[in-house]
Amino acid sequence: MENSLIFDKSSDSVSTDNVSFSPGIPDCDISSIFPGQVRHELTIPDLGESAVVRHYSRLARKNFSVDTNFYPLGSCTMKYNPKLNEDTANLDGFKAIHPYQPPEFCQGALYVLYHLEKLLTALTGMDSFSLQPSSGAQGELTGLLVIRKYHQSIGNNKTTVIIPDSAHGTNPATAAMCGYKPIVIESKDNGLIDIEKLKSLIDQDTAAIMLTNPNTLGLFEENILEISDIIHGNGGLLYYDGANFNPLLAVTKPAVMGFDVLHLNLHKTFSTPHGCGGPGAGAVGVIKELSRFLPVPRVTKSQDGYRFDFKCPDTIGRVRSFYGNFTVLVRAYSYLLRLGRNGLLNVSQTAVVNANYIKERLKDTYTVPYSQACMHEVVLSCDKQKQNGVSALDIAKRLIDYGYHPPTMYFPLIVKEALMIEPTETESKQTIDAFIEAMISINKEISTDIARLKEAPANVCVRRVDEVFAARNPNLRWQNPSLESDDA
Ligand SMILES: *Cc1c(COP(=O)(O)O)cnc(C)c1O
């Protein structure tokens, strides 16, 4: 009963507490409103309100979240999201606003959009932003459409985009969606771009390079100025994947590294809970020369207040309905104002110190493939453990038993048996120490209790799934026998 589906519960329902929501009003006769319509019985569970509430409350307690436990997911910045920003987004003036409301009646909302853009330009050194894209991937798409339009506007017929092998998978996908051929550049042994190789790959077809700095190995690309000179010298542009901006906040700006276009994942760095794919905001920033290509509408300020400007002849157009995921933008604005410059600097420095602390304390137990200091995340390899029959997957699953969400696994692709750990700035030393002890203890189990490791997780409500079977026999639909027999 405890773990059964709500559909299974309905058959043994003994509920009598159904609330009548329409006392005294007779059942509606549908055929009198829609003549000829046949009335189908809905196969929904027959349960009382209290049974439904208990079912979902019980399920909610099984959730793992950053509000309940440490969530060291590399590359995705699962940091604690201060509740203040939830309260701000929940203000009536923000949440009850309608997107068709005329600008005169939503000056407060436009004020937030306008000033958020200003704060983001200050943090990145870009000239202007569009807050429309609703995810990092959509931000990339917007950014590359801007780059394409720029090249077209000056008669450049460029066809390729260079992308390092450590890049996030969305980068080559975006380039391909914009009609560019992605050219992969292999990283050097130290995890950074090989300058000589870059020179050999570049030609008159190169439209841009897509980089993230620090890269997805958590390493700072120290030759970025030289890379910028090479690309710009060849008529190309630099795209910055700023999905994870935690390490750079108030430290340095992508513009001073030579980047021309970037996106920031406001839902990662700037505090919006974003599990399970949403909601997001992938704000796109560009240098002055590219501003005229940004999506419309732009938010502008005049004597009469804030307004939407649709008259931008060179724009790539709209990339989304209305003005973006507005309440994600409100959260980001609230987060930035609350912390201020010094608070943001503190965020970055603490995030970097925490990652390096983990790296130093685990380097004798797990392999650290790159020896230099890392930035906000550290990539470990479980290659030694693998030689003893235990994979990164086994270790990740066992961490669940210890009460941790597993880190990102097998990414970046260039590190064997990778575990990518991003502790973020919001975890205390006690939490991080306990996590490190768990990682060391799991490694000891390889010699003491390997069977337990291979079967993990065992202490929680989920078990290991048969991933090979699941991949070969995907069944994405829960089959309700009574629905199956219904032609509808
Ligand atoms: C998360 C992430 C993305 C994609 O962002 P979404 O909002 O998930 O579309 C792109 N690049 C990097 C480096 C990321 O970490």
Short mmCIF file of C-alpha atoms and ligand atoms in Angstrom, two decimals:
data_model
loop_
_atom_site.label_atom_id
_atom_site.label_comp_id
_atom_site.label_asym_id
_atom_site.label_seq_id
_atom_site.Cartn_x
_atom_site.Cartn_y
_atom_site.Cartn_z
CA MET A 1 0.00 0.00 0.00
CA GLU A 2 2.77 2.38 1.00
CA ASN A 3 4.36 2.29 -2.46
CA SER A 4 1.34 1.64 -4.62
CA LEU A 5 0.19 3.88 -7.45
CA ILE A 6 -2.78 6.12 -6.92
CA PHE A 7 -4.64 4.13 -9.59
CA ASP A 8 -4.13 0.91 -7.65
CA LYS A 9 -5.31 2.55 -4.48
CA SER A 10 -8.62 3.48 -5.94
CA SER A 11 -9.85 -0.10 -6.23
CA ASP A 12 -9.55 -0.75 -2.51
CA SER A 13 -10.76 2.69 -1.60
CA VAL A 14 -12.99 2.81 1.42
CA SER A 15 -13.30 6.55 1.37
CA THR A 16 -16.49 8.26 2.27
CA ASP A 17 -15.12 11.74 2.77
CA ASN A 18 -15.65 13.05 -0.75
CA VAL A 19 -16.32 16.73 -0.54
CA SER A 20 -19.18 17.94 -2.65
CA PHE A 21 -18.05 21.07 -4.43
CA SER A 22 -21.44 21.96 -5.83
CA PRO A 23 -24.01 21.43 -3.08
CA GLY A 24 -27.52 21.42 -4.41
CA ILE A 25 -26.55 21.84 -8.04
CA PRO A 26 -27.73 18.91 -10.16
CA ASP A 27 -25.31 17.02 -12.41
CA CYS A 28 -24.93 18.68 -15.76
CA ASP A 29 -26.47 16.86 -18.71
CA ILE A 30 -23.70 17.13 -21.28
CA SER A 31 -25.88 16.08 -24.21
CA SER A 32 -28.05 19.19 -23.72
CA ILE A 33 -24.99 21.41 -24.23
CA PHE A 34 -23.19 19.41 -26.93
CA PRO A 35 -25.88 17.40 -28.71
CA GLY A 36 -24.61 14.12 -30.08
CA GLN A 37 -21.67 13.96 -27.68
CA VAL A 38 -21.23 10.62 -25.98
CA ARG A 39 -20.36 10.74 -22.33
CA HIS A 40 -17.30 8.62 -21.40
CA GLU A 41 -16.70 7.47 -17.91
CA LEU A 42 -13.32 8.87 -16.81
CA THR A 43 -10.97 6.23 -15.47
CA ILE A 44 -9.68 8.38 -12.65
CA PRO A 45 -9.06 7.05 -9.15
CA ASP A 46 -12.00 6.95 -6.84
CA LEU A 47 -10.47 8.35 -3.67
CA GLY A 48 -11.42 10.78 -0.96
CA GLU A 49 -9.58 14.05 -0.51
CA SER A 50 -7.65 12.91 2.55
CA ALA A 51 -6.41 9.80 0.75
CA VAL A 52 -5.21 11.92 -2.18
CA VAL A 53 -3.45 14.41 0.11
CA ARG A 54 -1.74 11.59 2.00
CA HIS A 55 -0.66 9.91 -1.20
CA TYR A 56 1.03 13.01 -2.58
CA SER A 57 2.45 14.13 0.77
CA ARG A 58 4.04 10.70 1.16
CA LEU A 59 5.50 10.94 -2.36
CA ALA A 60 6.80 14.45 -1.65
CA ARG A 61 8.68 13.15 1.38
CA LYS A 62 10.57 10.79 -0.90
CA ASN A 63 11.92 13.67 -2.93
CA PHE A 64 15.57 14.43 -2.82
CA SER A 65 16.24 18.14 -3.06
CA VAL A 66 18.81 20.77 -2.25
CA ASP A 67 16.50 21.84 0.58
CA THR A 68 16.91 18.43 2.22
CA ASN A 69 20.42 17.19 1.39
CA PHE A 70 23.75 17.99 -0.26
CA TYR A 71 23.44 17.89 -4.05
CA PRO A 72 26.95 18.06 -5.58
CA LEU A 73 25.90 17.90 -9.22
CA GLY A 74 28.82 19.04 -11.37
CA SER A 75 28.04 21.50 -14.19
CA CYS A 76 24.50 22.16 -13.07
CA THR A 77 25.06 24.35 -10.00
CA MET A 78 22.49 22.94 -7.62
CA LYS A 79 22.98 25.53 -4.95
CA TYR A 80 20.65 26.46 -2.17
CA ASN A 81 18.17 29.05 -3.40
CA PRO A 82 17.50 31.68 -0.72
CA LYS A 83 13.80 31.85 0.16
CA LEU A 84 13.90 35.64 0.00
CA ASN A 85 13.96 35.37 -3.80
CA GLU A 86 10.91 33.11 -3.72
CA ASP A 87 9.08 35.70 -1.63
CA THR A 88 10.05 38.45 -4.08
CA ALA A 89 8.84 36.43 -7.08
CA ASN A 90 5.64 35.73 -5.17
CA LEU A 91 4.69 39.40 -4.70
CA ASP A 92 1.22 40.03 -6.11
CA GLY A 93 2.44 42.77 -8.44
CA PHE A 94 4.76 40.26 -10.11
CA LYS A 95 2.86 37.02 -10.05
CA ALA A 96 -0.59 38.38 -10.95
CA ILE A 97 0.60 40.42 -13.92
CA HIS A 98 -0.73 39.62 -17.38
CA PRO A 99 1.57 39.66 -20.42
CA TYR A 100 -0.99 41.62 -22.46
CA GLN A 101 -1.14 44.37 -19.84
CA PRO A 102 -0.11 47.67 -21.49
CA PRO A 103 3.35 48.93 -20.49
CA GLU A 104 1.83 51.94 -18.67
CA PHE A 105 0.29 49.50 -16.19
CA CYS A 106 3.37 47.35 -15.59
CA GLN A 107 6.14 49.88 -15.14
CA GLY A 108 7.41 47.97 -12.08
CA ALA A 109 7.92 44.80 -14.07
CA LEU A 110 9.66 46.70 -16.87
CA TYR A 111 11.83 48.42 -14.29
CA VAL A 112 13.00 44.97 -13.11
CA LEU A 113 13.76 43.81 -16.67
CA TYR A 114 15.62 47.02 -17.52
CA HIS A 115 17.70 47.07 -14.35
CA LEU A 116 18.43 43.33 -14.39
CA GLU A 117 19.88 43.84 -17.86
CA LYS A 118 22.05 46.65 -16.47
CA LEU A 119 23.34 44.46 -13.62
CA LEU A 120 24.18 41.62 -16.01
CA THR A 121 26.07 43.96 -18.32
CA ALA A 122 28.05 45.19 -15.29
CA LEU A 123 28.94 41.62 -14.31
CA THR A 124 29.96 40.46 -17.79
CA GLY A 125 31.23 43.60 -19.54
CA MET A 126 28.75 43.03 -22.36
CA ASP A 127 26.87 45.98 -23.86
CA SER A 128 23.31 44.65 -23.78
CA PHE A 129 21.21 41.61 -22.97
CA SER A 130 18.07 39.82 -24.07
CA LEU A 131 16.23 38.17 -21.20
CA GLN A 132 13.89 36.22 -23.47
CA PRO A 133 15.53 32.77 -23.85
CA SER A 134 14.13 30.24 -21.41
CA SER A 135 17.07 27.91 -20.99
CA GLY A 136 20.79 27.73 -21.51
CA ALA A 137 20.29 25.76 -24.70
CA GLN A 138 17.87 28.39 -26.05
CA GLY A 139 20.34 31.10 -25.04
CA GLU A 140 23.02 29.36 -27.11
CA LEU A 141 20.65 29.15 -30.05
CA THR A 142 19.87 32.87 -29.75
CA GLY A 143 23.57 33.72 -29.44
CA LEU A 144 24.57 31.72 -32.50
CA LEU A 145 21.68 33.17 -34.52
CA VAL A 146 23.09 36.61 -33.63
CA ILE A 147 26.54 35.48 -34.78
CA ARG A 148 25.11 34.13 -38.03
CA LYS A 149 23.19 37.33 -38.69
CA TYR A 150 26.32 39.38 -38.01
CA HIS A 151 28.34 37.38 -40.53
CA GLN A 152 25.55 37.59 -43.10
CA SER A 153 25.30 41.37 -42.59
CA ILE A 154 28.90 41.84 -43.72
CA GLY A 155 28.73 39.28 -46.50
CA ASN A 156 30.68 36.54 -44.70
CA ASN A 157 29.77 33.06 -45.79
CA LYS A 158 31.29 31.12 -42.92
CA THR A 159 30.30 27.54 -42.24
CA THR A 160 32.05 26.08 -39.19
CA VAL A 161 32.17 26.52 -35.40
CA ILE A 162 35.09 25.21 -33.32
CA ILE A 163 34.17 23.46 -30.06
CA PRO A 164 36.48 21.73 -27.54
CA ASP A 165 35.96 18.04 -26.76
CA SER A 166 35.25 18.95 -23.13
CA ALA A 167 32.24 21.10 -24.11
CA HIS A 168 28.68 20.66 -22.89
CA GLY A 169 26.67 18.63 -25.42
CA THR A 170 24.37 21.57 -26.14
CA ASN A 171 27.25 23.46 -27.81
CA PRO A 172 27.73 21.24 -30.88
CA ALA A 173 23.97 20.66 -31.03
CA THR A 174 23.36 24.41 -31.16
CA ALA A 175 25.99 24.98 -33.83
CA ALA A 176 24.43 22.24 -35.95
CA MET A 177 20.92 23.66 -35.48
CA CYS A 178 22.15 27.00 -36.80
CA GLY A 179 23.48 25.30 -39.92
CA TYR A 180 27.13 25.32 -38.86
CA LYS A 181 29.42 22.31 -38.96
CA PRO A 182 30.87 21.72 -35.47
CA ILE A 183 34.63 21.12 -35.56
CA VAL A 184 35.91 19.39 -32.43
CA ILE A 185 39.24 20.45 -31.00
CA GLU A 186 40.89 17.94 -28.65
CA SER A 187 42.14 19.17 -25.30
CA LYS A 188 45.79 18.93 -24.34
CA ASP A 189 46.96 16.65 -21.51
CA ASN A 190 46.44 19.53 -19.09
CA GLY A 191 42.77 19.82 -20.11
CA LEU A 192 43.22 23.14 -21.93
CA ILE A 193 43.05 24.23 -25.58
CA ASP A 194 46.03 23.28 -27.71
CA ILE A 195 46.98 26.60 -29.35
CA GLU A 196 48.98 25.01 -32.17
CA LYS A 197 46.09 22.70 -33.01
CA LEU A 198 43.69 25.65 -32.91
CA LYS A 199 45.83 27.52 -35.45
CA SER A 200 45.79 24.50 -37.72
CA LEU A 201 41.98 24.13 -37.53
CA ILE A 202 41.15 27.76 -38.22
CA ASP A 203 40.46 28.95 -41.74
CA GLN A 204 38.26 31.39 -43.63
CA ASP A 205 35.21 29.20 -42.90
CA THR A 206 35.47 29.59 -39.10
CA ALA A 207 32.49 31.62 -37.88
CA ALA A 208 33.14 31.28 -34.16
CA ILE A 209 34.58 29.29 -31.30
CA MET A 210 32.32 28.23 -28.41
CA LEU A 211 34.13 28.08 -25.09
CA THR A 212 33.37 28.01 -21.45
CA ASN A 213 35.94 29.43 -19.07
CA PRO A 214 36.53 27.81 -16.65
CA ASN A 215 35.88 24.83 -18.90
CA THR A 216 33.77 21.83 -17.94
CA LEU A 217 36.82 20.22 -16.34
CA GLY A 218 36.69 23.10 -13.87
CA LEU A 219 39.94 24.51 -15.30
CA PHE A 220 40.67 28.09 -16.23
CA GLU A 221 41.69 28.55 -19.87
CA GLU A 222 44.79 30.61 -19.20
CA ASN A 223 45.61 31.30 -22.86
CA ILE A 224 42.24 32.90 -23.48
CA LEU A 225 43.68 36.23 -24.69
CA GLU A 226 45.83 34.47 -27.26
CA ILE A 227 42.84 32.37 -28.37
CA SER A 228 40.80 35.57 -28.71
CA ASP A 229 43.52 37.17 -30.88
CA ILE A 230 43.69 34.12 -33.14
CA ILE A 231 39.92 33.92 -33.68
CA HIS A 232 39.37 37.66 -34.09
CA GLY A 233 42.41 37.94 -36.35
CA ASN A 234 40.66 35.49 -38.61
CA GLY A 235 37.32 37.34 -38.67
CA GLY A 236 35.57 34.95 -36.25
CA LEU A 237 33.72 35.62 -33.00
CA LEU A 238 34.02 34.17 -29.49
CA TYR A 239 30.95 32.64 -27.85
CA TYR A 240 31.02 32.17 -24.08
CA ASP A 241 28.93 29.41 -22.52
CA GLY A 242 28.30 31.06 -19.16
CA ALA A 243 25.79 28.50 -17.91
CA ASN A 244 27.86 28.16 -14.75
CA PHE A 245 28.97 31.62 -13.75
CA ASN A 246 29.62 30.85 -10.08
CA PRO A 247 33.43 31.05 -10.30
CA LEU A 248 33.60 34.44 -12.02
CA LEU A 249 31.00 36.59 -10.25
CA ALA A 250 32.62 39.97 -9.54
CA VAL A 251 36.07 38.43 -10.18
CA THR A 252 36.47 39.02 -13.91
CA LYS A 253 34.31 39.59 -16.99
CA PRO A 254 34.04 37.54 -20.18
CA ALA A 255 34.33 40.80 -22.17
CA VAL A 256 37.88 41.37 -20.94
CA MET A 257 38.77 37.84 -22.09
CA GLY A 258 37.66 38.82 -25.61
CA PHE A 259 34.21 37.19 -25.74
CA ASP A 260 31.61 38.77 -28.03
CA VAL A 261 28.43 36.83 -27.17
CA LEU A 262 27.44 34.82 -24.10
CA HIS A 263 24.58 33.30 -22.20
CA LEU A 264 24.11 33.05 -18.46
CA ASN A 265 21.88 30.44 -16.87
CA LEU A 266 20.02 32.61 -14.40
CA HIS A 267 18.37 29.45 -13.04
CA LYS A 268 21.77 28.00 -12.09
CA THR A 269 23.96 30.82 -10.87
CA PHE A 270 21.30 33.34 -9.89
CA SER A 271 19.03 31.26 -7.73
CA THR A 272 15.99 29.53 -9.18
CA PRO A 273 15.13 25.96 -8.15
CA HIS A 274 15.38 24.15 -11.48
CA GLY A 275 15.15 20.40 -11.06
CA CYS A 276 13.59 18.25 -13.76
CA GLY A 277 14.10 20.67 -16.63
CA GLY A 278 12.68 23.97 -15.59
CA PRO A 279 11.86 26.76 -15.30
CA GLY A 280 14.88 28.54 -16.71
CA ALA A 281 16.26 31.74 -18.14
CA GLY A 282 19.26 31.78 -20.48
CA ALA A 283 19.95 35.53 -20.74
CA VAL A 284 22.06 36.42 -23.78
CA GLY A 285 24.59 39.26 -23.69
CA VAL A 286 26.46 40.78 -26.64
CA ILE A 287 29.07 43.44 -27.31
CA LYS A 288 28.00 46.80 -28.72
CA GLU A 289 28.59 45.87 -32.38
CA LEU A 290 26.09 43.01 -32.06
CA SER A 291 23.34 44.72 -30.02
CA ARG A 292 21.22 45.52 -33.05
CA PHE A 293 20.76 41.80 -33.78
CA LEU A 294 19.27 40.88 -30.36
CA PRO A 295 15.69 39.54 -30.18
CA VAL A 296 12.75 41.96 -29.93
CA PRO A 297 11.20 43.45 -27.97
CA ARG A 298 13.98 45.30 -26.14
CA VAL A 299 13.12 47.14 -22.96
CA THR A 300 14.05 50.81 -23.21
CA LYS A 301 13.75 53.83 -20.98
CA SER A 302 12.46 57.21 -22.07
CA GLN A 303 11.05 60.32 -20.42
CA ASP A 304 7.66 58.63 -20.27
CA GLY A 305 9.01 55.61 -18.45
CA TYR A 306 9.91 52.12 -19.57
CA ARG A 307 8.55 50.63 -22.76
CA PHE A 308 8.97 47.79 -25.24
CA ASP A 309 10.83 48.61 -28.42
CA PHE A 310 9.88 46.46 -31.41
CA LYS A 311 11.50 48.69 -34.03
CA CYS A 312 14.85 46.98 -34.46
CA PRO A 313 15.32 46.37 -38.20
CA ASP A 314 18.33 44.05 -37.81
CA THR A 315 16.89 41.86 -35.07
CA ILE A 316 16.91 38.07 -35.39
CA GLY A 317 13.24 38.31 -34.30
CA ARG A 318 11.47 36.83 -31.34
CA VAL A 319 12.80 33.67 -29.74
CA ARG A 320 9.97 33.18 -27.27
CA SER A 321 6.45 34.31 -26.53
CA PHE A 322 6.21 37.46 -24.43
CA TYR A 323 9.27 38.45 -22.37
CA GLY A 324 10.88 35.31 -21.01
CA ASN A 325 10.31 33.41 -17.78
CA PHE A 326 9.51 36.54 -15.86
CA THR A 327 9.56 35.25 -12.29
CA VAL A 328 12.95 33.59 -12.86
CA LEU A 329 14.17 37.06 -13.86
CA VAL A 330 12.67 38.55 -10.69
CA ARG A 331 14.51 35.98 -8.58
CA ALA A 332 17.81 36.77 -10.30
CA TYR A 333 17.30 40.50 -9.73
CA SER A 334 16.45 39.95 -6.09
CA TYR A 335 19.48 37.66 -5.66
CA LEU A 336 21.84 40.24 -7.18
CA LEU A 337 20.51 43.14 -5.12
CA ARG A 338 20.61 41.13 -1.91
CA LEU A 339 24.28 40.14 -2.35
CA GLY A 340 25.78 43.21 -3.98
CA ARG A 341 29.29 43.25 -5.37
CA ASN A 342 31.03 42.03 -2.22
CA GLY A 343 28.49 39.30 -1.63
CA LEU A 344 28.93 38.04 -5.18
CA LEU A 345 32.70 38.04 -4.84
CA ASN A 346 32.30 36.02 -1.68
CA VAL A 347 30.09 33.54 -3.58
CA SER A 348 32.77 32.96 -6.21
CA GLN A 349 35.66 32.69 -3.83
CA THR A 350 33.85 30.29 -1.52
CA ALA A 351 32.69 28.11 -4.44
CA VAL A 352 36.28 27.82 -5.68
CA VAL A 353 37.77 27.16 -2.23
CA ASN A 354 35.17 24.44 -1.54
CA ALA A 355 35.93 22.62 -4.79
CA ASN A 356 39.68 22.77 -4.21
CA TYR A 357 39.23 21.53 -0.64
CA ILE A 358 37.44 18.43 -1.94
CA LYS A 359 40.09 17.93 -4.59
CA GLU A 360 42.94 18.11 -2.05
CA ARG A 361 41.27 15.80 0.44
CA LEU A 362 40.29 13.16 -2.11
CA LYS A 363 43.37 13.21 -4.34
CA ASP A 364 45.02 10.21 -2.62
CA THR A 365 41.87 8.10 -2.79
CA TYR A 366 40.62 8.95 -6.29
CA THR A 367 42.57 10.04 -9.35
CA VAL A 368 42.72 13.76 -10.05
CA PRO A 369 43.39 13.80 -13.80
CA TYR A 370 44.54 17.43 -13.94
CA SER A 371 46.92 18.63 -11.28
CA GLN A 372 46.43 22.39 -11.46
CA ALA A 373 44.07 24.18 -9.09
CA CYS A 374 40.46 23.86 -10.16
CA MET A 375 37.78 26.53 -10.15
CA HIS A 376 34.21 25.90 -8.94
CA GLU A 377 34.11 22.19 -9.71
CA VAL A 378 36.47 19.25 -9.58
CA VAL A 379 36.52 16.23 -11.86
CA LEU A 380 37.72 12.97 -10.29
CA SER A 381 38.38 9.71 -12.07
CA CYS A 382 37.49 6.34 -10.53
CA ASP A 383 39.97 4.53 -12.79
CA LYS A 384 41.82 2.90 -9.85
CA GLN A 385 38.51 1.68 -8.43
CA LYS A 386 37.53 0.39 -11.86
CA GLN A 387 40.61 -1.82 -11.93
CA ASN A 388 39.22 -3.44 -8.77
CA GLY A 389 35.85 -4.02 -10.35
CA VAL A 390 33.96 -0.95 -9.10
CA SER A 391 32.82 1.73 -11.54
CA ALA A 392 31.97 5.41 -11.13
CA LEU A 393 28.34 4.34 -11.42
CA ASP A 394 28.66 1.94 -8.47
CA ILE A 395 30.20 4.68 -6.35
CA ALA A 396 27.53 7.16 -7.35
CA LYS A 397 24.78 4.67 -6.46
CA ARG A 398 26.35 3.92 -3.10
CA LEU A 399 26.46 7.66 -2.32
CA ILE A 400 22.66 7.59 -2.39
CA ASP A 401 22.74 5.19 0.57
CA TYR A 402 24.93 7.70 2.40
CA GLY A 403 22.31 10.42 1.83
CA TYR A 404 23.88 12.31 -1.08
CA HIS A 405 22.63 13.00 -4.55
CA PRO A 406 25.17 11.44 -6.94
CA PRO A 407 27.49 13.86 -8.71
CA THR A 408 27.43 14.13 -12.50
CA MET A 409 28.86 10.88 -13.93
CA TYR A 410 30.84 10.09 -17.07
CA PHE A 411 31.08 13.75 -18.03
CA PRO A 412 33.14 15.41 -19.41
CA LEU A 413 33.52 12.57 -21.86
CA ILE A 414 37.30 12.86 -22.02
CA VAL A 415 37.82 11.68 -18.41
CA LYS A 416 37.50 7.93 -17.82
CA GLU A 417 35.10 6.92 -15.02
CA ALA A 418 34.47 10.58 -14.28
CA LEU A 419 32.69 11.96 -11.25
CA MET A 420 32.21 15.70 -11.53
CA ILE A 421 31.64 17.39 -8.21
CA GLU A 422 30.44 20.95 -7.68
CA PRO A 423 30.00 21.67 -3.99
CA THR A 424 28.89 25.31 -4.52
CA GLU A 425 29.36 28.13 -2.04
CA THR A 426 26.32 27.37 0.06
CA GLU A 427 27.55 24.19 1.77
CA SER A 428 29.24 24.33 5.18
CA LYS A 429 32.61 22.77 5.97
CA GLN A 430 30.84 20.15 8.12
CA THR A 431 28.68 19.06 5.17
CA ILE A 432 31.63 18.93 2.80
CA ASP A 433 33.75 17.02 5.34
CA ALA A 434 30.98 14.47 5.82
CA PHE A 435 30.73 14.03 2.04
CA ILE A 436 34.50 13.52 1.77
CA GLU A 437 34.37 10.91 4.56
CA ALA A 438 31.58 9.12 2.67
CA MET A 439 33.70 9.04 -0.51
CA ILE A 440 36.67 7.61 1.44
CA SER A 441 34.48 5.09 3.24
CA ILE A 442 32.95 3.88 -0.05
CA ASN A 443 36.44 3.33 -1.43
CA LYS A 444 37.25 1.16 1.63
CA GLU A 445 34.17 -0.98 0.97
CA ILE A 446 35.82 -2.18 -2.25
CA SER A 447 38.02 -4.45 -0.15
CA THR A 448 35.55 -5.13 2.66
CA ASP A 449 32.10 -5.42 1.09
CA ILE A 450 32.16 -5.18 -2.67
CA ALA A 451 28.82 -6.99 -3.07
CA ARG A 452 27.05 -4.25 -1.16
CA LEU A 453 28.61 -1.64 -3.42
CA LYS A 454 27.47 -3.45 -6.55
CA GLU A 455 23.89 -3.65 -5.24
CA ALA A 456 23.55 -0.09 -3.98
CA PRO A 457 21.36 1.73 -3.28
CA ALA A 458 19.74 -0.45 -0.65
CA ASN A 459 18.70 1.99 2.11
CA VAL A 460 16.30 4.19 0.17
CA CYS A 461 12.97 3.76 -1.60
CA VAL A 462 14.59 3.32 -5.03
CA ARG A 463 16.69 0.45 -6.37
CA ARG A 464 19.16 0.26 -9.18
CA VAL A 465 17.47 0.01 -12.54
CA ASP A 466 18.61 -2.33 -15.26
CA GLU A 467 19.92 0.38 -17.56
CA VAL A 468 20.69 -1.92 -20.46
CA PHE A 469 17.21 -3.39 -20.36
CA ALA A 470 15.67 0.09 -20.05
CA ALA A 471 17.62 1.38 -23.05
CA ARG A 472 16.70 -1.61 -25.21
CA ASN A 473 13.06 -1.82 -24.22
CA PRO A 474 11.87 1.71 -23.61
CA ASN A 475 8.33 1.78 -22.27
CA LEU A 476 7.49 5.40 -21.72
CA ARG A 477 3.83 4.93 -20.99
CA TRP A 478 2.36 3.61 -17.82
CA GLN A 479 -0.25 1.15 -18.93
CA ASN A 480 -3.60 1.44 -17.33
CA PRO A 481 -5.44 -1.66 -18.56
CA SER A 482 -8.77 0.16 -18.61
CA LEU A 483 -7.27 2.97 -20.77
CA GLU A 484 -5.62 0.49 -23.12
CA SER A 485 -8.99 -0.99 -24.03
CA ASP A 486 -10.45 2.47 -24.70
CA ASP A 487 -10.17 3.55 -28.34
CA ALA A 488 -9.91 7.20 -27.30
C1 LIG B 1 23.42 23.44 -18.02
C2 LIG B 1 24.37 23.80 -19.09
C3 LIG B 1 23.92 24.15 -20.38
C4 LIG B 1 22.47 24.04 -20.82
O1 LIG B 1 21.57 24.78 -20.04
P1 LIG B 1 20.02 24.36 -19.98
O2 LIG B 1 19.36 25.46 -19.21
O3 LIG B 1 19.97 23.04 -19.30
O4 LIG B 1 19.52 24.30 -21.39
C5 LIG B 1 24.85 24.56 -21.31
N1 LIG B 1 26.17 24.59 -21.01
C6 LIG B 1 26.64 24.24 -19.78
C7 LIG B 1 28.12 24.33 -19.51
C8 LIG B 1 25.77 23.84 -18.78
O5 LIG B 1 26.22 23.47 -17.58
#
